[in-house]
CSV table of C-alpha atoms and ligand atoms in Angstrom, one decimal:
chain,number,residue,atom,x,y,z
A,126,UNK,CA,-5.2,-4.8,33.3
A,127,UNK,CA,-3.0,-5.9,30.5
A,128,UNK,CA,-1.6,-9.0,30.8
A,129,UNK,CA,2.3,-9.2,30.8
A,130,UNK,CA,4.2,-10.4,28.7
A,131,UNK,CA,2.7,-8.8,25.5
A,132,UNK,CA,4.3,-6.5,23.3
A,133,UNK,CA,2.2,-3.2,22.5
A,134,UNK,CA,4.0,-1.4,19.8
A,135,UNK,CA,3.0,2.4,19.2
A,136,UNK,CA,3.4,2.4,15.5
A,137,UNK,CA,3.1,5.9,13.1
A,138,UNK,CA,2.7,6.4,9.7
A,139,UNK,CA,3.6,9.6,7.9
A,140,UNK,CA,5.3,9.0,4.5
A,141,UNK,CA,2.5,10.6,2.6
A,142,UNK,CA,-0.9,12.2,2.5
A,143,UNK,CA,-2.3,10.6,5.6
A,144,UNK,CA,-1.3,10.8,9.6
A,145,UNK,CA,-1.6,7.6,11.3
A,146,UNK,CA,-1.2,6.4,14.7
A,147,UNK,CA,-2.0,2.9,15.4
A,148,UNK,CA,-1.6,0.2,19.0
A,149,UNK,CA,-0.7,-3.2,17.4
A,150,UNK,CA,-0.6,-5.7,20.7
A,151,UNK,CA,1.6,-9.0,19.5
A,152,UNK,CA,1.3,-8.4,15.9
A,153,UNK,CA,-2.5,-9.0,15.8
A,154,UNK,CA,-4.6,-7.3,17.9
A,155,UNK,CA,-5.3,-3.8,16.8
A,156,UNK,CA,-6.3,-1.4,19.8
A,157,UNK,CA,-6.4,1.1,17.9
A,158,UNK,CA,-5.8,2.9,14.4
A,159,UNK,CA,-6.5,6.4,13.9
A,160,UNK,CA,-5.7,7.8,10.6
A,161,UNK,CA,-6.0,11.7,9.7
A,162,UNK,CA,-6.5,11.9,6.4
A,163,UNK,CA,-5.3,15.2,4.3
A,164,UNK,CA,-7.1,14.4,1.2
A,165,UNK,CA,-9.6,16.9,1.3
A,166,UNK,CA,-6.9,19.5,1.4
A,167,UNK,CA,-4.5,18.3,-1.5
A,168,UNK,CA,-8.0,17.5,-3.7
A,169,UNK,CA,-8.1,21.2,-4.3
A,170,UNK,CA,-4.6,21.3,-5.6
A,171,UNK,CA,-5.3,18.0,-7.8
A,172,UNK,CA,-2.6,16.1,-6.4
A,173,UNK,CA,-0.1,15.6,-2.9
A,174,UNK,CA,1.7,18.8,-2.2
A,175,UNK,CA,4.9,17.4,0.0
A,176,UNK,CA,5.3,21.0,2.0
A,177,UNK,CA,1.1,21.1,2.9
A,178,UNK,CA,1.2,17.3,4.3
A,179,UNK,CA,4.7,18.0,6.7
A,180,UNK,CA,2.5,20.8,8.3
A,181,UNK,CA,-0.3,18.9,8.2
A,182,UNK,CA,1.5,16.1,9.7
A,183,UNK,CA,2.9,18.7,12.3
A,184,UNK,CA,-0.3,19.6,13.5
A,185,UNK,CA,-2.1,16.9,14.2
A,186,UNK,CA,0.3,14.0,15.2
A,187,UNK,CA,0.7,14.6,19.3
A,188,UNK,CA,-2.9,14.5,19.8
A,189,UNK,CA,-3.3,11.9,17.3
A,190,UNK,CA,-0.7,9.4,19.3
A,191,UNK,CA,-2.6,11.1,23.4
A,192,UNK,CA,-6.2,9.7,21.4
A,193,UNK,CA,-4.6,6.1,19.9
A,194,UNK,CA,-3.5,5.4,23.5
A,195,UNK,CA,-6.5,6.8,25.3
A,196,UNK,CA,-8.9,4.3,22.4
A,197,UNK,CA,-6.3,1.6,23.4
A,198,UNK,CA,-6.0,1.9,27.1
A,199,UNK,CA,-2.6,1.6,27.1
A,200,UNK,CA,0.0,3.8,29.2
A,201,UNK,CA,2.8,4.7,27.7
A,202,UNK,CA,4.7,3.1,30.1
A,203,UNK,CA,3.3,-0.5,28.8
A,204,UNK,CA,4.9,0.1,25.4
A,205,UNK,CA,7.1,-2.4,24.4
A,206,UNK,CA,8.6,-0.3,21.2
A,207,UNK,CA,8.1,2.9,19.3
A,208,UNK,CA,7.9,1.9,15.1
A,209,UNK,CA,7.5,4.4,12.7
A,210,UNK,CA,8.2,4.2,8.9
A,211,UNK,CA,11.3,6.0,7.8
A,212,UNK,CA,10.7,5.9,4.1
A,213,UNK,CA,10.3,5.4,1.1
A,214,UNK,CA,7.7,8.1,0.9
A,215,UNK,CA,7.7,12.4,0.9
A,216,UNK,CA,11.0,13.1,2.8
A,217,UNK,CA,9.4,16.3,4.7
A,218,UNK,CA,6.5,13.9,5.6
A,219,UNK,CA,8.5,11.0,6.7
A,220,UNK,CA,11.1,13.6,8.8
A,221,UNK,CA,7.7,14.8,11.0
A,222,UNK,CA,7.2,10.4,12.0
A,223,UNK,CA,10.8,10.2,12.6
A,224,UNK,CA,11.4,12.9,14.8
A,225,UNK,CA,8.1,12.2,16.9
A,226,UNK,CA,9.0,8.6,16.9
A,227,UNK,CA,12.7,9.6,18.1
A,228,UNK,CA,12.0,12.1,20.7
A,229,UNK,CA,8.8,9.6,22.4
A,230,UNK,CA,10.8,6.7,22.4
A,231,UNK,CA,14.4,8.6,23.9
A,232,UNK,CA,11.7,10.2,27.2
A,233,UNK,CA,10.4,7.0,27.9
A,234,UNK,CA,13.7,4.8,27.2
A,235,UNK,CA,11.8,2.4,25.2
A,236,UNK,CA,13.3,0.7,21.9
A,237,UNK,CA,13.0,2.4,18.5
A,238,UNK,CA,11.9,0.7,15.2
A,239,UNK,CA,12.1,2.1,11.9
A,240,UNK,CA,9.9,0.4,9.1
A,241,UNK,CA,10.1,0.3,5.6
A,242,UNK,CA,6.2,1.2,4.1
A,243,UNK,CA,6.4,-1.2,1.9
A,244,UNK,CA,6.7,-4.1,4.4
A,245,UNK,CA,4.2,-2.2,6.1
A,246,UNK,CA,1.9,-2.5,3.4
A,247,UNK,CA,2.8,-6.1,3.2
A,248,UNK,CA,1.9,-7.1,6.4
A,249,UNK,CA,-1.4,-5.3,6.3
A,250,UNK,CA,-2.5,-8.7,5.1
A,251,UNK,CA,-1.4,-10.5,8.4
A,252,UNK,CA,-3.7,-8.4,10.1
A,253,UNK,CA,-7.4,-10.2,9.3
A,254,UNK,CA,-5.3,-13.2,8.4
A,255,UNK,CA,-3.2,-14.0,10.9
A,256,UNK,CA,-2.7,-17.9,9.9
A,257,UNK,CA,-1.0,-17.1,6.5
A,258,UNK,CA,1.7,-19.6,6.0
A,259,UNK,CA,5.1,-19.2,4.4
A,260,UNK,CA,6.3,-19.2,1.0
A,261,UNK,CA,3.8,-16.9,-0.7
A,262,UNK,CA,3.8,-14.1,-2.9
A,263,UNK,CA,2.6,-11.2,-2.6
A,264,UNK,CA,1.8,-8.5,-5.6
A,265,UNK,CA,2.2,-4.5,-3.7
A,266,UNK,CA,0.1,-2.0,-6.0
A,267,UNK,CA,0.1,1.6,-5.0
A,268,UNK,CA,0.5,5.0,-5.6
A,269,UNK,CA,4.3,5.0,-5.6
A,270,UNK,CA,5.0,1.3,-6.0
A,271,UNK,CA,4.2,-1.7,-8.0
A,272,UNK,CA,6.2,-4.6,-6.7
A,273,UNK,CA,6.4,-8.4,-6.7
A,274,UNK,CA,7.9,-10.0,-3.6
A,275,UNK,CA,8.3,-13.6,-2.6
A,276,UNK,CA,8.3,-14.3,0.9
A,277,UNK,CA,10.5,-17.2,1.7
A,278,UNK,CA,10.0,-16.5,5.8
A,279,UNK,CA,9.5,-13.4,8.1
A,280,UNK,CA,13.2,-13.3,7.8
A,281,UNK,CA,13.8,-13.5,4.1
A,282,UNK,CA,11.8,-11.2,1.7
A,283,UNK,CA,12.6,-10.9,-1.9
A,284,UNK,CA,11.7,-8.3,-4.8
A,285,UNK,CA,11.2,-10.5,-7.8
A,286,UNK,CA,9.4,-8.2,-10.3
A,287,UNK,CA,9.3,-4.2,-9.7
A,288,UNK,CA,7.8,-1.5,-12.6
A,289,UNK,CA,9.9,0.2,-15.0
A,290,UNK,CA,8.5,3.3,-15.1
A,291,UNK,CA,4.8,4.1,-13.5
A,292,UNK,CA,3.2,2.5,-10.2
A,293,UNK,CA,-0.2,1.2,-10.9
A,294,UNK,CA,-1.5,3.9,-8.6
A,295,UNK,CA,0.1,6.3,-10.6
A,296,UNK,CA,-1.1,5.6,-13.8
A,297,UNK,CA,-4.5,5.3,-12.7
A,298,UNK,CA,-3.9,9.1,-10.6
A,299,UNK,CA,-2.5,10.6,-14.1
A,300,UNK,CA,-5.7,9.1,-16.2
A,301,UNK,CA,-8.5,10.1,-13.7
A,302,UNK,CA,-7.0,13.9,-13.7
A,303,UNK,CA,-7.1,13.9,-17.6
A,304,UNK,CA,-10.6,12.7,-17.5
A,305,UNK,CA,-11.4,15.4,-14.9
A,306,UNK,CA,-12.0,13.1,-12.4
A,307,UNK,CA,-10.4,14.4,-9.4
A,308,UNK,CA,-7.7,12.7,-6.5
A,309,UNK,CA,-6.8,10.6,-5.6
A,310,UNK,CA,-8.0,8.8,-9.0
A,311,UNK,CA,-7.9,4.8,-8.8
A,312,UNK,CA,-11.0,5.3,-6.2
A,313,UNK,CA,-13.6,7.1,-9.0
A,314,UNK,CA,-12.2,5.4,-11.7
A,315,UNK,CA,-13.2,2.0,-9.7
A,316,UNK,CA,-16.4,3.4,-9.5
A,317,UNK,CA,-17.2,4.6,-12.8
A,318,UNK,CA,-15.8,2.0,-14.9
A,319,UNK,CA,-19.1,-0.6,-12.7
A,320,UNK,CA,-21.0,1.1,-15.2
A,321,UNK,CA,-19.0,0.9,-18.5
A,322,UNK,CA,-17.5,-1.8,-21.4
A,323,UNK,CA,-14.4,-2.5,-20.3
A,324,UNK,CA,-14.1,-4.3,-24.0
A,325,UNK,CA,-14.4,-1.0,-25.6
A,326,UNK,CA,-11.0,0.3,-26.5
A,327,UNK,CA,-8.4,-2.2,-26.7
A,328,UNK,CA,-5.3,-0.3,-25.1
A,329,UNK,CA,-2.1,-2.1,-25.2
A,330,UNK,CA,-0.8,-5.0,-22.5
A,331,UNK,CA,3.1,-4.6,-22.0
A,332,UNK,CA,4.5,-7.7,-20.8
A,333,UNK,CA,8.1,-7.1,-21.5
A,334,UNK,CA,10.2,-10.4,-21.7
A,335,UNK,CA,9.2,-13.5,-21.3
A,336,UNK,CA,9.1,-14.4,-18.4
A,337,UNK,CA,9.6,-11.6,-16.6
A,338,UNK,CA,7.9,-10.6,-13.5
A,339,UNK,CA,8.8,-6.6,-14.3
A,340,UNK,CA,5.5,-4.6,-15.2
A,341,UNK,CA,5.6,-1.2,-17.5
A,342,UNK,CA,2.4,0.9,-17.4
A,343,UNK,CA,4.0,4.4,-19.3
A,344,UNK,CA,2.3,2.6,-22.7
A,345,UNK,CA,-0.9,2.4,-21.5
A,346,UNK,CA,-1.1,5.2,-19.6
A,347,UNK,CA,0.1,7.1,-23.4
A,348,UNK,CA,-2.5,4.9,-24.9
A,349,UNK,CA,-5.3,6.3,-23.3
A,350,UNK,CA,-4.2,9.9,-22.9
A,351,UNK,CA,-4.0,9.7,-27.2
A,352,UNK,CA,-7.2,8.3,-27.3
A,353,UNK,CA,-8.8,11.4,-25.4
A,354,UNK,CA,-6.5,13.6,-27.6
A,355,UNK,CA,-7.5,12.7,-30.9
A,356,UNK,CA,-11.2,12.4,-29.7
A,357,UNK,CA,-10.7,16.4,-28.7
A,358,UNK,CA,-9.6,17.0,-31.7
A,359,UNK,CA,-12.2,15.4,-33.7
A,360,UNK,CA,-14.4,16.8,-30.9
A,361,UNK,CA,-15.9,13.0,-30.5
A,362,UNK,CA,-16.9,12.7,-27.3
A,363,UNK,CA,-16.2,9.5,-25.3
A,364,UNK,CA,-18.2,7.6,-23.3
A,365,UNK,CA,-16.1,8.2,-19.9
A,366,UNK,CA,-17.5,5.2,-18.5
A,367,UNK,CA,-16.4,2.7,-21.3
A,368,UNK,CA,-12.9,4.8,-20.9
A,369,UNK,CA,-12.4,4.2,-17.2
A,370,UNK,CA,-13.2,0.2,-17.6
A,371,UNK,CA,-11.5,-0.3,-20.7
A,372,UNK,CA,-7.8,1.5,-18.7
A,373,UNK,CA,-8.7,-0.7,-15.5
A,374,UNK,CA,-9.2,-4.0,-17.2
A,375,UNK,CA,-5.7,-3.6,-19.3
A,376,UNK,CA,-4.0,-3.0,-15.7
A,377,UNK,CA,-5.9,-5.6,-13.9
A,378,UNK,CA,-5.2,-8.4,-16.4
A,379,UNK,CA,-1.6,-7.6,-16.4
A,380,UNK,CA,-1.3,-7.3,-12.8
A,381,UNK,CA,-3.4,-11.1,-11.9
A,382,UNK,CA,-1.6,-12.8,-14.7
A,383,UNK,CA,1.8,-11.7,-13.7
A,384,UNK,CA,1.1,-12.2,-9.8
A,385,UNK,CA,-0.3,-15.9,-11.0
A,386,UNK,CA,3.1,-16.2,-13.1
A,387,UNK,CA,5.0,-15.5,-10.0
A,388,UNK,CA,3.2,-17.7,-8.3
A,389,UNK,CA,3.8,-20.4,-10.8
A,390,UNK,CA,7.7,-19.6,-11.0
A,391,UNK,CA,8.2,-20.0,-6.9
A,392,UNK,CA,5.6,-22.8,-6.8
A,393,UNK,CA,4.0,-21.2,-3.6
A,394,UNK,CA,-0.3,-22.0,-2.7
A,395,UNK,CA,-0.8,-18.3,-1.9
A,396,UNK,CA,-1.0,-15.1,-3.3
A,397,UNK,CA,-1.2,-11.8,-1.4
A,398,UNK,CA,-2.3,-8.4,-2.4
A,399,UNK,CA,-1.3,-5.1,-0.6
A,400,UNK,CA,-1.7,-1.2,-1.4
A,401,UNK,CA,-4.0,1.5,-2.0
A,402,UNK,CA,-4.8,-0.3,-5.8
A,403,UNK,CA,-5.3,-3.6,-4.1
A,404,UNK,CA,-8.7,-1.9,-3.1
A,405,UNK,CA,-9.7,-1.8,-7.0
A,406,UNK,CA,-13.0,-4.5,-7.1
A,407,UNK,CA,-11.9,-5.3,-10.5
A,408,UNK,CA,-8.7,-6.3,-9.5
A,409,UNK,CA,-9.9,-8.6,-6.8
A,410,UNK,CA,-12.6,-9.8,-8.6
A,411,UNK,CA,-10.2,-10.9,-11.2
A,412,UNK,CA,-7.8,-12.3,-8.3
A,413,UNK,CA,-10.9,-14.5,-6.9
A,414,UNK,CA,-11.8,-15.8,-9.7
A,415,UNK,CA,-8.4,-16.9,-11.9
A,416,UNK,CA,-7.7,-18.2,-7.8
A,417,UNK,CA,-10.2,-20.7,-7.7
A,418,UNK,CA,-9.3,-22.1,-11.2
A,419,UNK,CA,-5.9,-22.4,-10.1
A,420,UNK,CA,-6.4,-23.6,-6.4
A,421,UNK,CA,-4.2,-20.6,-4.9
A,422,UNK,CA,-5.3,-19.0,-2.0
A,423,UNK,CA,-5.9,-15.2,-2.6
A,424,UNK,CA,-5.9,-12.8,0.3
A,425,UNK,CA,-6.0,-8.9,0.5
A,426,UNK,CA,-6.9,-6.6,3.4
A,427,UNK,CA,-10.0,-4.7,3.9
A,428,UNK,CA,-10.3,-1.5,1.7
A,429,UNK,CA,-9.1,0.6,4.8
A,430,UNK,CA,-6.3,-1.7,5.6
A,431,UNK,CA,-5.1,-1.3,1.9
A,432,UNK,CA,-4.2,2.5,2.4
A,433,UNK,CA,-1.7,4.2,3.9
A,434,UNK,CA,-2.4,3.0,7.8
A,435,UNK,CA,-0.3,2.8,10.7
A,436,UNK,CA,-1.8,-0.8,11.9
A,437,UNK,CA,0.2,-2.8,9.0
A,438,UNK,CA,3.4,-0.6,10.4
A,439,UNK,CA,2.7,-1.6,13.8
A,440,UNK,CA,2.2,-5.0,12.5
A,441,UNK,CA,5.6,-5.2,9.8
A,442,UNK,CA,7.4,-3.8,13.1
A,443,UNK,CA,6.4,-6.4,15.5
A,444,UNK,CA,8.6,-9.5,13.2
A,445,UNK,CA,11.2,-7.4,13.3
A,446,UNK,CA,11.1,-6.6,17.2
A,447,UNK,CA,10.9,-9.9,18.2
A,448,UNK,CA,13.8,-10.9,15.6
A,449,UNK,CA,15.3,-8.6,17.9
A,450,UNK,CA,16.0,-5.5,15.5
A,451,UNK,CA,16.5,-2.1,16.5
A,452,UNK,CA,17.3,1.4,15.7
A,453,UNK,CA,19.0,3.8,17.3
A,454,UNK,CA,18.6,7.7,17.4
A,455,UNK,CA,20.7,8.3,14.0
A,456,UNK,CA,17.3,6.8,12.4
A,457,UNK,CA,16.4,8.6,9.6
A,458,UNK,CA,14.0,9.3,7.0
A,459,UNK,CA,14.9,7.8,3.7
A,460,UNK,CA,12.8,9.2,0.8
A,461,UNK,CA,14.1,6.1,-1.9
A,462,UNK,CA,14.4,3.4,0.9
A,463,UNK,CA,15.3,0.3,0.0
A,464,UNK,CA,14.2,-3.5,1.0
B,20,KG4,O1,-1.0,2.6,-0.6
B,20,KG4,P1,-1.5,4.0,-0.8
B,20,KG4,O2,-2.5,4.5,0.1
B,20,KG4,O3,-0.3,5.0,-0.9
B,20,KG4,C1,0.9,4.8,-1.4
B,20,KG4,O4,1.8,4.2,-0.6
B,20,KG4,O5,1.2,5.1,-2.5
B,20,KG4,O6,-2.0,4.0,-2.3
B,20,KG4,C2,-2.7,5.1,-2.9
B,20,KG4,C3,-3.0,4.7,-4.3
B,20,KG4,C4,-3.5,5.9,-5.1
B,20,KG4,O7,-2.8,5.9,-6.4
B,20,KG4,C5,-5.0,5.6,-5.3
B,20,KG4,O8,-5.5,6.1,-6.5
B,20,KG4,C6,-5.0,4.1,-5.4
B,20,KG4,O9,-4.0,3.7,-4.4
B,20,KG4,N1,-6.3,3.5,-5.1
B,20,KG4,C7,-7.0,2.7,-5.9
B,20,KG4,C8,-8.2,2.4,-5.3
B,20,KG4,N2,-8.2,2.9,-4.0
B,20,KG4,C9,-7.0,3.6,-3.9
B,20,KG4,N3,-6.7,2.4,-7.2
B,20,KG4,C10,-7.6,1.6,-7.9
B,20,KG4,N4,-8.8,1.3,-7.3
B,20,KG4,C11,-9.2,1.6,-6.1
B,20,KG4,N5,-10.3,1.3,-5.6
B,21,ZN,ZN1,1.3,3.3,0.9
């Protein structure tokens, strides 16, 4: 019997390529987190296709939600709230969460929550880490999204550095598929580049401004892609390996040194890392080890926690239910949402 008292949040995830359902009890405790992943199907096509995942989404989401509850043993009836992310993220995709989310939480009469991913992704890190203390910083690398946020208080999160054109995730998606790689990329590029120079070719660093927080991976990304042209043309052939490493250490040492800037600027102790890229062992190798010079405290999720889940939804919703926000049935999904 569940103690009362608690608050069990049914959270969903649906804003892209994987279905999630996930019972978060107070913001910690995970009951459950089932995700559905679509990869295999949108590997064939080489990338997402937005109409396949709404379908996708369609199909598997009301058993998904029976199965998170039945691994939970939790009644409906015990939920506290219904969160779901309502964007940013594949409108069609997002519109399959929202309306499951809506309908559940109108037959039961229980509250509604609608939560932006990128918080979700956020709080992914409060899961295994629960004593994280405010200020800190924390550097969001994904497929859509490459962000810098300080985090004053639960209440009070602020973008301080965003790309300019590519996400992180992005560039390293666009680079695998021209090296024949496959999808999603930043996974096999991880692993191939363990066995390659990453000193090799020396593509180009953009740091913009001085100063600024903002990142820019489009020159790179060019960088690399003329690299593999010219070699073509030549027909040189390139060691792949030494390609992959030398792409992922340019990211990786703009990413750690402007997430340590940041840190530097808001004078916080810790730095957080969230997103599918904040699974890249380069990246938190480099992260480890520029933290321990520095004395900050560097914390990221487990690999699974890093992707698209609906725990860190489930956990991102539960600060803002007991701040005491709500939605109502007008929620909607909101492809370009905004912090
Ligand atoms: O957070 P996520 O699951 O979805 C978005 O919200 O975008 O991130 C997916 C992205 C993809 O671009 C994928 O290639 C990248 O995360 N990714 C990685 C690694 N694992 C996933 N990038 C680099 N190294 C990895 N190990
Ligand atoms: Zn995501």
């Amino acid at each position: 019997m569940l103690e009362d008292k608690t608050n069990i949040i049914l959270a969903i995830e649906t804003s892209c390529d994987e279905t999630s359902v996930a019972v978060v009890k107070d913001g910690r405790d995970i009951l459950a987190n089932l995700i559905a992943s679509q990869i295999s199907i949108h590997q064939q096509f080489g990338g997402v296709v937005p109409e396949v995942a709404s379908r996708k989404h369609m199909e598997v989401i009301s058993l998904l939600v029976e199965e998170a509850l039945a691994e939970a043993g939790v009644q409906k009836e015990d939920l506290a709230c219904m969160a779901v992310t309502n964007g940013p993220g594949l409108a069609g995709a997002l519109l399959v969460g929202v309306s499951f989310a809506k309908a559940y939480a109108f037959a039961l009469g229980k509250p509604l929550l609608g939560v932006n991913h990128i918080m979700g992704h956020i709080y992914a890190n409060f899961i295994e880490h629960p004593s994280i203390s405010l200020p800190a910083v924390c550097l969001v690398v994904s497929g859509g999204h490459t962000h810098l946020f300080y985090l004053k208080s639960h209440d009070d999160i602020q973008v301080i550095g965003r790309t300019r054109d590519d996400a992180a995730g992005e560039a390293f998606d666009k680079i695998a598929r021209a090296m024949g790689l496959g999808y999603p990329g930043g996974p096999l590029i991880d692993k191939l580049a363990r066995e390659g120079n990453n000193s090799a070719f020396n593509f180009p660093r953009s740091w913009l401004e001085k100063g600024s927080l903002d990142f820019s991976f489009s020159g790179i990304k060019s960088a690399v892609l003329n690299t593999m042209n010219n070699a073509g043309m030549k027909g040189e052939e390139l060691v792949q390996a030494d390609l992959a490493a030398s792409f992922q250490e340019a990211v990786v040492e703009v990413l750690v040194t402007k997430a340590f800037q940041a840190v530097e600027q808001m004078q916080v102790k810790s730095l957080l890392i969230a997103g599918g890229v904040a699974a890249n062992s380069a990246l938190r190798r480099k992260l480890e080890t520029v933290g321990q010079e520095k004395e900050i405290k560097v914390y990221y999720p487990s690999p699974l926690l890093c992707t698209d889940n609906g725990a860190m939804i489930g956990v991102a919703g539960y600060y803002r239910f007991i701040s005491g926000e709500r939605a109502g049935l007008d929620l909607n999904a909101v492809p370009n949402l905004k912090l």
